[in-house]
Coordinates of C-alpha atoms and ligand atoms in Angstrom, one line a residue:
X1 CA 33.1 -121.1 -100.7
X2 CA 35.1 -118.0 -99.9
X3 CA 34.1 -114.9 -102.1
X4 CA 36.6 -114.6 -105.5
X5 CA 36.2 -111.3 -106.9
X6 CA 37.7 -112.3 -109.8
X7 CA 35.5 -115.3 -110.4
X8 CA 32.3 -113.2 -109.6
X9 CA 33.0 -110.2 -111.2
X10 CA 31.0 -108.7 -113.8
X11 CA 32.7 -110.6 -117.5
X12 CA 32.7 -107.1 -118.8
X13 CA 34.7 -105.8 -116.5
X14 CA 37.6 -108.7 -116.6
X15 CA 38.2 -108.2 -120.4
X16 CA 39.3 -104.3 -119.8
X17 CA 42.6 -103.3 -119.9
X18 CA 42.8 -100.9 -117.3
X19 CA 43.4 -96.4 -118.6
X20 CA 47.3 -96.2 -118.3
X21 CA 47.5 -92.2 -117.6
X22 CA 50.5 -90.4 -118.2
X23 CA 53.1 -90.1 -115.4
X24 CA 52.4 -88.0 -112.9
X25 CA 54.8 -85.1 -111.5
X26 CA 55.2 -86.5 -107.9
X27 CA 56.2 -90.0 -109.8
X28 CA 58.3 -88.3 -112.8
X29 CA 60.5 -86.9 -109.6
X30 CA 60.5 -90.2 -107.4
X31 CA 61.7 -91.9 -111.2
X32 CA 64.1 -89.0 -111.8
X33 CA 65.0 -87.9 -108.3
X34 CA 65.3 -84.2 -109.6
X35 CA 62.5 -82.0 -108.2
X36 CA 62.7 -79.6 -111.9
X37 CA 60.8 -81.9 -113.7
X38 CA 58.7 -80.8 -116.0
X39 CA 55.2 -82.3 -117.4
X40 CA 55.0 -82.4 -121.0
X41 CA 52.8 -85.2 -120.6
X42 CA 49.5 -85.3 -120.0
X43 CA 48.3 -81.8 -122.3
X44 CA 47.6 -80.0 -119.0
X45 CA 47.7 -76.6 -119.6
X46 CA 51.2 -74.9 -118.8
X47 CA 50.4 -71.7 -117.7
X48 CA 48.3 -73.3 -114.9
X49 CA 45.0 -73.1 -113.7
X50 CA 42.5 -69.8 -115.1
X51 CA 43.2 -67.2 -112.4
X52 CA 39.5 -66.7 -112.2
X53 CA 38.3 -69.9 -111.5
X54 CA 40.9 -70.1 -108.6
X55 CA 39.6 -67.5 -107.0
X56 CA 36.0 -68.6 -107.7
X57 CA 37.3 -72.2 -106.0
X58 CA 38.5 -70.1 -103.1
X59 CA 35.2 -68.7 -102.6
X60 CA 33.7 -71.2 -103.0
X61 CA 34.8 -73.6 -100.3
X62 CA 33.0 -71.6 -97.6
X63 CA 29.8 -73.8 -99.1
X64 CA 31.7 -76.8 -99.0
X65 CA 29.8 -78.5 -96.0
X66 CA 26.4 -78.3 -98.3
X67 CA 25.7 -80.5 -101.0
X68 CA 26.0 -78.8 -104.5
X69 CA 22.8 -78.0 -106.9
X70 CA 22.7 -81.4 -108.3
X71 CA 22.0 -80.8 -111.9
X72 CA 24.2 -78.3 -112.1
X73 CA 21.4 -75.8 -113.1
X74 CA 23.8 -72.6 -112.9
X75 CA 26.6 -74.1 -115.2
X76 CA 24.0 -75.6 -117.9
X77 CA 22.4 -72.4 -118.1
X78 CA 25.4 -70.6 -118.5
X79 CA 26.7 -72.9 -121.6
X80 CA 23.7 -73.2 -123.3
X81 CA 23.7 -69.5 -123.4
X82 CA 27.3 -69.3 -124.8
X83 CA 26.6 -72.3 -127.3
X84 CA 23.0 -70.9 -128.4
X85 CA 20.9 -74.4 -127.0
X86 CA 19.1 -74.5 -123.8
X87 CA 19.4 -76.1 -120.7
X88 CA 17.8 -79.5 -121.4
X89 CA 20.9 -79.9 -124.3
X90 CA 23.1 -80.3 -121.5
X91 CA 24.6 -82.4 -118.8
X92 CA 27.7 -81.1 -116.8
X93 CA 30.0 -83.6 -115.1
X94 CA 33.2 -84.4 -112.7
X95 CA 35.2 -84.4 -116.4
X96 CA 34.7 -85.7 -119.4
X97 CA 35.7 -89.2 -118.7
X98 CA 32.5 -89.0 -116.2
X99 CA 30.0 -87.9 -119.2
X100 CA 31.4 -90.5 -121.5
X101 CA 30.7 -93.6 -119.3
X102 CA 27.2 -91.5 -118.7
X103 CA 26.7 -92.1 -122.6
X104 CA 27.7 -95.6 -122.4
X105 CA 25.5 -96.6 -119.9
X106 CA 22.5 -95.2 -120.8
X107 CA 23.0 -96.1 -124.4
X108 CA 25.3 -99.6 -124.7
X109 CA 23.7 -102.9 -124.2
X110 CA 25.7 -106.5 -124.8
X111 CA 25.1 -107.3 -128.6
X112 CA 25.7 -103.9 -129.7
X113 CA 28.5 -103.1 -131.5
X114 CA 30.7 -99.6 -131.1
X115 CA 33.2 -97.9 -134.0
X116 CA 36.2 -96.5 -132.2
X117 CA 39.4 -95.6 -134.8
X118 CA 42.6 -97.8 -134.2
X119 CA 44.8 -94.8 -132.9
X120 CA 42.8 -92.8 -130.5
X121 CA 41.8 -92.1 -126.5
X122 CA 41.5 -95.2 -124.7
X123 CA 38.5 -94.1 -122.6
X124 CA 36.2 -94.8 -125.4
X125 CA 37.3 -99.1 -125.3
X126 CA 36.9 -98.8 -121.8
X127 CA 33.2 -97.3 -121.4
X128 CA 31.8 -99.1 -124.1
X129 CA 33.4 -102.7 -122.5
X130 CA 32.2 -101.8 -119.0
X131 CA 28.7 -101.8 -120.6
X132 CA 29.3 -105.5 -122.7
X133 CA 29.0 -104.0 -125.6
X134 CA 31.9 -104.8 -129.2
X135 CA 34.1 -102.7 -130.1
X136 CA 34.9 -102.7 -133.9
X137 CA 38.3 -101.0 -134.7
X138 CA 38.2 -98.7 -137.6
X139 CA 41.7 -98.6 -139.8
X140 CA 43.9 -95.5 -139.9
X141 CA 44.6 -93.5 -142.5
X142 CA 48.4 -92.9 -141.3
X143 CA 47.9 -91.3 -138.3
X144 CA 44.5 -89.7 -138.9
X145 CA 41.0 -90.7 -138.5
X146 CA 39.5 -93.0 -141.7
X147 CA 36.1 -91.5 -142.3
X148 CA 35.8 -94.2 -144.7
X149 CA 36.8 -96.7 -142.4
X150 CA 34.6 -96.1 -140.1
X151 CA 31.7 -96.0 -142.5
X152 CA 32.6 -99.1 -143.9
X153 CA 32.3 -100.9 -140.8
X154 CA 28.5 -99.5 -139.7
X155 CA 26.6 -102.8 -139.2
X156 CA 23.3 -103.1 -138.2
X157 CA 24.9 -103.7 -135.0
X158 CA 26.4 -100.6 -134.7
X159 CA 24.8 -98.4 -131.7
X160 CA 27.6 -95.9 -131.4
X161 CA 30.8 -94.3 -133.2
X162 CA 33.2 -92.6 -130.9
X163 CA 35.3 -90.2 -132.9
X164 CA 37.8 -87.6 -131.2
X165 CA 38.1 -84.5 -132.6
X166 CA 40.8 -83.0 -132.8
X167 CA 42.4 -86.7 -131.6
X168 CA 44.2 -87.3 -129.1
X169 CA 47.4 -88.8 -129.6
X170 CA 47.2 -88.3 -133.0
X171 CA 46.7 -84.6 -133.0
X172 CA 45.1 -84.2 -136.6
X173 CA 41.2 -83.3 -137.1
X174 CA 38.6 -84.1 -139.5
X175 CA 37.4 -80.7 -140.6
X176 CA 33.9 -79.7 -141.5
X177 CA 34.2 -80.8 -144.9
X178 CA 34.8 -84.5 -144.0
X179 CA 33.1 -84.2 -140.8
X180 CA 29.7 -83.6 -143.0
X181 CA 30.7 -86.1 -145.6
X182 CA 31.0 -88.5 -142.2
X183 CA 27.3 -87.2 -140.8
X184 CA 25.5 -87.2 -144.0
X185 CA 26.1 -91.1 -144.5
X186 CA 26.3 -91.8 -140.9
X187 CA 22.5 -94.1 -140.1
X188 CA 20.0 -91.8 -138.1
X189 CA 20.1 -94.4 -135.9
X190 CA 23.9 -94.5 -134.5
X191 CA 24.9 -91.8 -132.2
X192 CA 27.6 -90.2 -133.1
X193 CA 29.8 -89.2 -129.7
X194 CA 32.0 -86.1 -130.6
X195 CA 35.0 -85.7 -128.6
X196 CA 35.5 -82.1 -128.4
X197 CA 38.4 -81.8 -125.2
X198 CA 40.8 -80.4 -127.7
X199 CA 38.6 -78.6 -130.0
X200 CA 39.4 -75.1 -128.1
X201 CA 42.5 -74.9 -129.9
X202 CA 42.0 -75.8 -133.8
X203 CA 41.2 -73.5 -136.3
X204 CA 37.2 -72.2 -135.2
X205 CA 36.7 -71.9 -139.5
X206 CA 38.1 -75.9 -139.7
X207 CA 36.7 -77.5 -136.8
X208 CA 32.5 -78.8 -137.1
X209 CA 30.3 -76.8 -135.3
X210 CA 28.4 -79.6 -133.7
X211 CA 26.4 -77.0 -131.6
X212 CA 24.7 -75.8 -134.8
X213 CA 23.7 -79.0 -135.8
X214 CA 22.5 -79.6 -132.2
X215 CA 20.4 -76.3 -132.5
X216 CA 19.4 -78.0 -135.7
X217 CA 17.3 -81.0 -134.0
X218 CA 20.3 -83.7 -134.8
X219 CA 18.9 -86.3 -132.5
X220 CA 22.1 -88.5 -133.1
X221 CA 25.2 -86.4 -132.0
X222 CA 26.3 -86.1 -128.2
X223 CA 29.1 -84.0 -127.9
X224 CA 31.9 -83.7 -125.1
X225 CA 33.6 -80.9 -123.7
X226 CA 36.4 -80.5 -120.8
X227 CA 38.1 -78.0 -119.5
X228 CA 41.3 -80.0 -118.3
X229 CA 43.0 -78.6 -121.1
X230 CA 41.9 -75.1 -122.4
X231 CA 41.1 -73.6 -119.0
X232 CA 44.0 -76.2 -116.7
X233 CA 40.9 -77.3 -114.6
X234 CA 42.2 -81.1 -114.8
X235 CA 42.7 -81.5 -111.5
X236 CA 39.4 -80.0 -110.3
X237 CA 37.6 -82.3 -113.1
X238 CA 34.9 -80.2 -115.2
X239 CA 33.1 -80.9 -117.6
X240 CA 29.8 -80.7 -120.1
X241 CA 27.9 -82.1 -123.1
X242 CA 25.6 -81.6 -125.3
X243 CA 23.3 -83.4 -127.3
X244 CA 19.1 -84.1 -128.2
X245 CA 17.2 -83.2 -124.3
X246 CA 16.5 -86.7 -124.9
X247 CA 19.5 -88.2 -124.6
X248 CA 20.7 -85.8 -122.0
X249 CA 17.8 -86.7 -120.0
X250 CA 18.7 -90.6 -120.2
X251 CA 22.4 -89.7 -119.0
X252 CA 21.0 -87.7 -116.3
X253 CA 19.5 -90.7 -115.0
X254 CA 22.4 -93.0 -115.0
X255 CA 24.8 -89.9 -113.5
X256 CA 25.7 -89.8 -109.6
X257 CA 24.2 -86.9 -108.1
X258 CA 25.9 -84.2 -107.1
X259 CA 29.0 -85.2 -108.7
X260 CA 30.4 -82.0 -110.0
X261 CA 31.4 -80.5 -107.0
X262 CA 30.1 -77.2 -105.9
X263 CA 34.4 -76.2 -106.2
X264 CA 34.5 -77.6 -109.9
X265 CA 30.7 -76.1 -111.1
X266 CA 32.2 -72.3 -109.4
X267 CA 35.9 -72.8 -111.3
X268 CA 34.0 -73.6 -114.4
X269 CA 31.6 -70.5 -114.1
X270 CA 34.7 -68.6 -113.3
X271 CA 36.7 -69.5 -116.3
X272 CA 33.9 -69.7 -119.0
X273 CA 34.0 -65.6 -118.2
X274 CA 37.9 -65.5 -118.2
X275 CA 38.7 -64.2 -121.8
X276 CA 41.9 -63.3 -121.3
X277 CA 43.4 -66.6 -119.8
X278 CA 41.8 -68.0 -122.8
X279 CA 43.5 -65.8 -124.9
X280 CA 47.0 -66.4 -123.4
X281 CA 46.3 -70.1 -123.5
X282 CA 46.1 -69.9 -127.4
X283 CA 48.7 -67.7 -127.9
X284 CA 50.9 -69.8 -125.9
X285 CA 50.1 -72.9 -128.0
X286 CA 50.2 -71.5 -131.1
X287 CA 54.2 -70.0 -130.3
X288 CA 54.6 -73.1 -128.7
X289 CA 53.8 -74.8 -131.6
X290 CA 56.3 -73.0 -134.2
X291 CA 59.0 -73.7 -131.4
X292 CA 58.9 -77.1 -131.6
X293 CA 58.0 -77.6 -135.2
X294 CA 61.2 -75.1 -136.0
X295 CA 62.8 -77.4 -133.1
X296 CA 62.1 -81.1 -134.5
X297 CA 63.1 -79.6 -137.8
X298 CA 66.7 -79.0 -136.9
X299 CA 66.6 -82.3 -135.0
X300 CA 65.6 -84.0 -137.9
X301 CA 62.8 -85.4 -136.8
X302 CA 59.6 -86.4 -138.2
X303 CA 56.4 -85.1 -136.5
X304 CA 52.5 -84.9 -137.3
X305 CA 50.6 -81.3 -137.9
X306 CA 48.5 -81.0 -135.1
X307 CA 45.5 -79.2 -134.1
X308 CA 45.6 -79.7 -130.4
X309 CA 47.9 -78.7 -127.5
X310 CA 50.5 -81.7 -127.8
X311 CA 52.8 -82.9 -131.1
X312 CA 53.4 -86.6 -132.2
X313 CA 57.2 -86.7 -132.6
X314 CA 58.7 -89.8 -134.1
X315 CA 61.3 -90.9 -132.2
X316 CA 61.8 -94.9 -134.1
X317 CA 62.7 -98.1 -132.1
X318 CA 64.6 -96.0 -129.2
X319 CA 61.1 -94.3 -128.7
X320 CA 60.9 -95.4 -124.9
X321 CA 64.6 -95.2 -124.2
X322 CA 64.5 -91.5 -125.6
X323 CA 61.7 -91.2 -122.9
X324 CA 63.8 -92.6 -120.0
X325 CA 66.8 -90.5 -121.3
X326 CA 64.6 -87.4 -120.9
X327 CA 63.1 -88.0 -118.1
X328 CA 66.3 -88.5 -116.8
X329 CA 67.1 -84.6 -117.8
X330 CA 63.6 -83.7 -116.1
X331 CA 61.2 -83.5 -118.6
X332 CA 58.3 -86.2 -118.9
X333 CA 56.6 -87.0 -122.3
X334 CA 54.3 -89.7 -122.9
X335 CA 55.1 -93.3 -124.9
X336 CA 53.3 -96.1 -125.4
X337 CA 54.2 -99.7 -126.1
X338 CA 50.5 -100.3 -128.0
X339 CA 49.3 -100.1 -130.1
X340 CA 52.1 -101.2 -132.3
X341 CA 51.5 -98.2 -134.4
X342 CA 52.3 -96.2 -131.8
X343 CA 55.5 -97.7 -129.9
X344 CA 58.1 -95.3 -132.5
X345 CA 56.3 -91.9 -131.2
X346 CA 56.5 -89.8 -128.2
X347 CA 53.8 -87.3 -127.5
X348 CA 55.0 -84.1 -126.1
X349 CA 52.7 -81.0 -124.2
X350 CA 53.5 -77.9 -125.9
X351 CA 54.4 -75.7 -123.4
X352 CA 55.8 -72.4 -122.3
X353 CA 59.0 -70.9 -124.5
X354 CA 61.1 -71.8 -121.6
X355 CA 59.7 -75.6 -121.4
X356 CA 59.6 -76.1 -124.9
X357 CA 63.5 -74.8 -125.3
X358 CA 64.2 -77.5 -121.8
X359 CA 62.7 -80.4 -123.8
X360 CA 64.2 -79.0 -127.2
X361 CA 67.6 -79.1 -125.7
X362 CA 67.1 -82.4 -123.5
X363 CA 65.4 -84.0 -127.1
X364 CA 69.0 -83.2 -129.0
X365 CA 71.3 -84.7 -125.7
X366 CA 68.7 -87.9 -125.2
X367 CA 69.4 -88.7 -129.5
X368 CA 72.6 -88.1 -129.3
X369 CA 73.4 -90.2 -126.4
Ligands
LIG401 C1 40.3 -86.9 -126.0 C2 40.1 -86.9 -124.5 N1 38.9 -87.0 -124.0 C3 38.6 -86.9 -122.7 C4 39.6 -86.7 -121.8 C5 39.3 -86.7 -120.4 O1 39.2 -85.4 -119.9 P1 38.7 -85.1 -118.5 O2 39.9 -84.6 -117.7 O3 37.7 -84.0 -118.7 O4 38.1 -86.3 -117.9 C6 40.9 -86.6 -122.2 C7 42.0 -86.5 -121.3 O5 43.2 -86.7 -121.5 C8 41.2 -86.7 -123.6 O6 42.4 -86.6 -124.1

């Protein structure tokens, strides 16, 4: 019998529904045939990538013939230093989305069972599927995270609880306050995987300082970081995480070797020193973000607070025509068509003063059209 992939594939693997990703540029201009478009959706950074780290990935490429330090001795060092751990607290990897299927398959077996929130990053479904394992979906509270949801559906199943924070699309954050309410009655025993790729840009007095509790001995939090967003390296894919040596020594075992590229471990290096792109980046996001709030005011328009480098903007039932009609005036924002709950929003990129006035004024034409 002729081989079917389909009928011999791992069972896991044929009940996910693939990551849809958010347009890219070159297929926002084939769609649009204008070559002005701009990206407002995907939460890339839009000043670009840090200067440093381009420079550092210029450099670098002289080694690119040789395979990279595998561990990725240089860059663990270098965060566990910033973030007051040591070097067995963490893992780097080609992105987050690289560290997060790390943590599922070195912690998800069939029969377990895995919290993820209704509204949040689709990743989380996927890893935890590709390993067999349940996923339970914890109710919203509106469009922010249910603390009490997701207690009340710990089992003794229950292996894991993803929650992203700030999350993405949703943009809100569980502060400290809740976020210790959610650890204190949170089982020793389920790992809590904290989600961290927007963190850079809430409030540093709101957001929880899982490092501390890290330095404390918590044995039960992993959590993520990128740089995709805060330091525009998503198209050179870095990222870390940080958790018990124990557990970071289990996803060390299950990661590819050598798979953050000696470019991606000298960019990251590079832009973990580069204060002042950090700087701009938050200054940016933070005028950015009084634009558009002052923006979808006058439009009328209803949009969530957000703690991150994108707003939810609801849009109602014309949601994905508004999306067509802006992409259509060059600017590309992301919709969806589920979650149910999601279908009447757009997500828009905050982005430079001159962007954010583009989609302002391509916003007010598309709802009045
Ligand atoms: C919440 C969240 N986690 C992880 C990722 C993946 O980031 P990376 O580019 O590091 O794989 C994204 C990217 O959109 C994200 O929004």
């Amino acid at each position: 019998m002729p081989f079917d992939p389909y009928r011999r594939a791992n069972p896991s693997v044929l009940d996910i529904a693939p990551y849809v990703p958010g347009k890219s540029l070159e297929e926002a201009i084939e769609e649009s045939g204008r070559d002005d478009v701009i990206k407002l959706a995907s939460n890339e950074n839009p000043l670009g990538a840090s200067p440093a780290a381009v420079e550092a990935i210029s450099a670098a490429l002289g080694g690119a013939h040789r395979y990279v330090e595998s561990s990725a001795r240089r860059v663990r060092g270098r965060f566990a230093a910033i973030l007051g751990l040591t070097p067995d607290h963490l893992i780097a990897g080609n992105g987050s989305d690289a560290l997060l299927l790390a943590a599922a398959m070195a912690f998800l077996d069939r029969e377990d069972e895995v919290i993820v929130p209704e509204i949040t990053f689709s990743m989380y479904e996927i890893v935890a599927r590709t390993m067999g394992a349940r996923v339970v979906r914890a109710a919203m509270d509106g469009m922010a995270i249910d603390i009490d949801a997701i207690l009340s559906n710990v089992s003794a199943a229950t292996k894991a609880v993803f929650l992203c924070n700030p999350n993405n699309p949703t943009g809100t954050l569980i502060d400290r306050r809740r976020f210790a309410e959610l650890w204190d009655a949170l089982p020793d025993d389920v790992l809590l995987i904290h989600d961290e790729a927007y963190a850079d840009f809430a409030d540093p007095a709101l957001r929880p300082d899982t490092a501390a509790l890290v330095r404390g001995g918590a044995a039960n939090l992993l959590a993520v970081r990128t740089f995709s967003k805060s330091h525009g390296l998503a198209g050179v894919r870095f990222g870390f995480a940080y958790g018990d040596p124990r557990a970071i020594e289990l996803m060390h075992r299950v990661r590819p070797p050598f798979d953050l590229s000696i470019v991606a471990q000298a960019a990251g290096l590079a832009a973990a020193g580069d204060e002042e792109f950090r700087r701009l980046t938050l200054q940016v996001n933070r005028d950015g973000k009084e634009q558009l709030a002052a923006g979808f005011d006058a439009l009328g328009l209803t949009f969530t607070p957000t703690h991150t480098n994108f707003i939810m903007v609801r849009a109602g039932d014309r949601a994905p025509a508004v999306a067509d009609a802006l992409l259509r005036r060059g600017v590309v924002v992301r919709c969806w068509t589920r979650p149910a709950a999601l279908a009447s929003w757009l997500r828009i990129t905050i982005g430079t003063a001159a962007d954010n006035r583009l989609l302002l004024a391509a916003l007010a034409d598309a709802l009045a059209g």
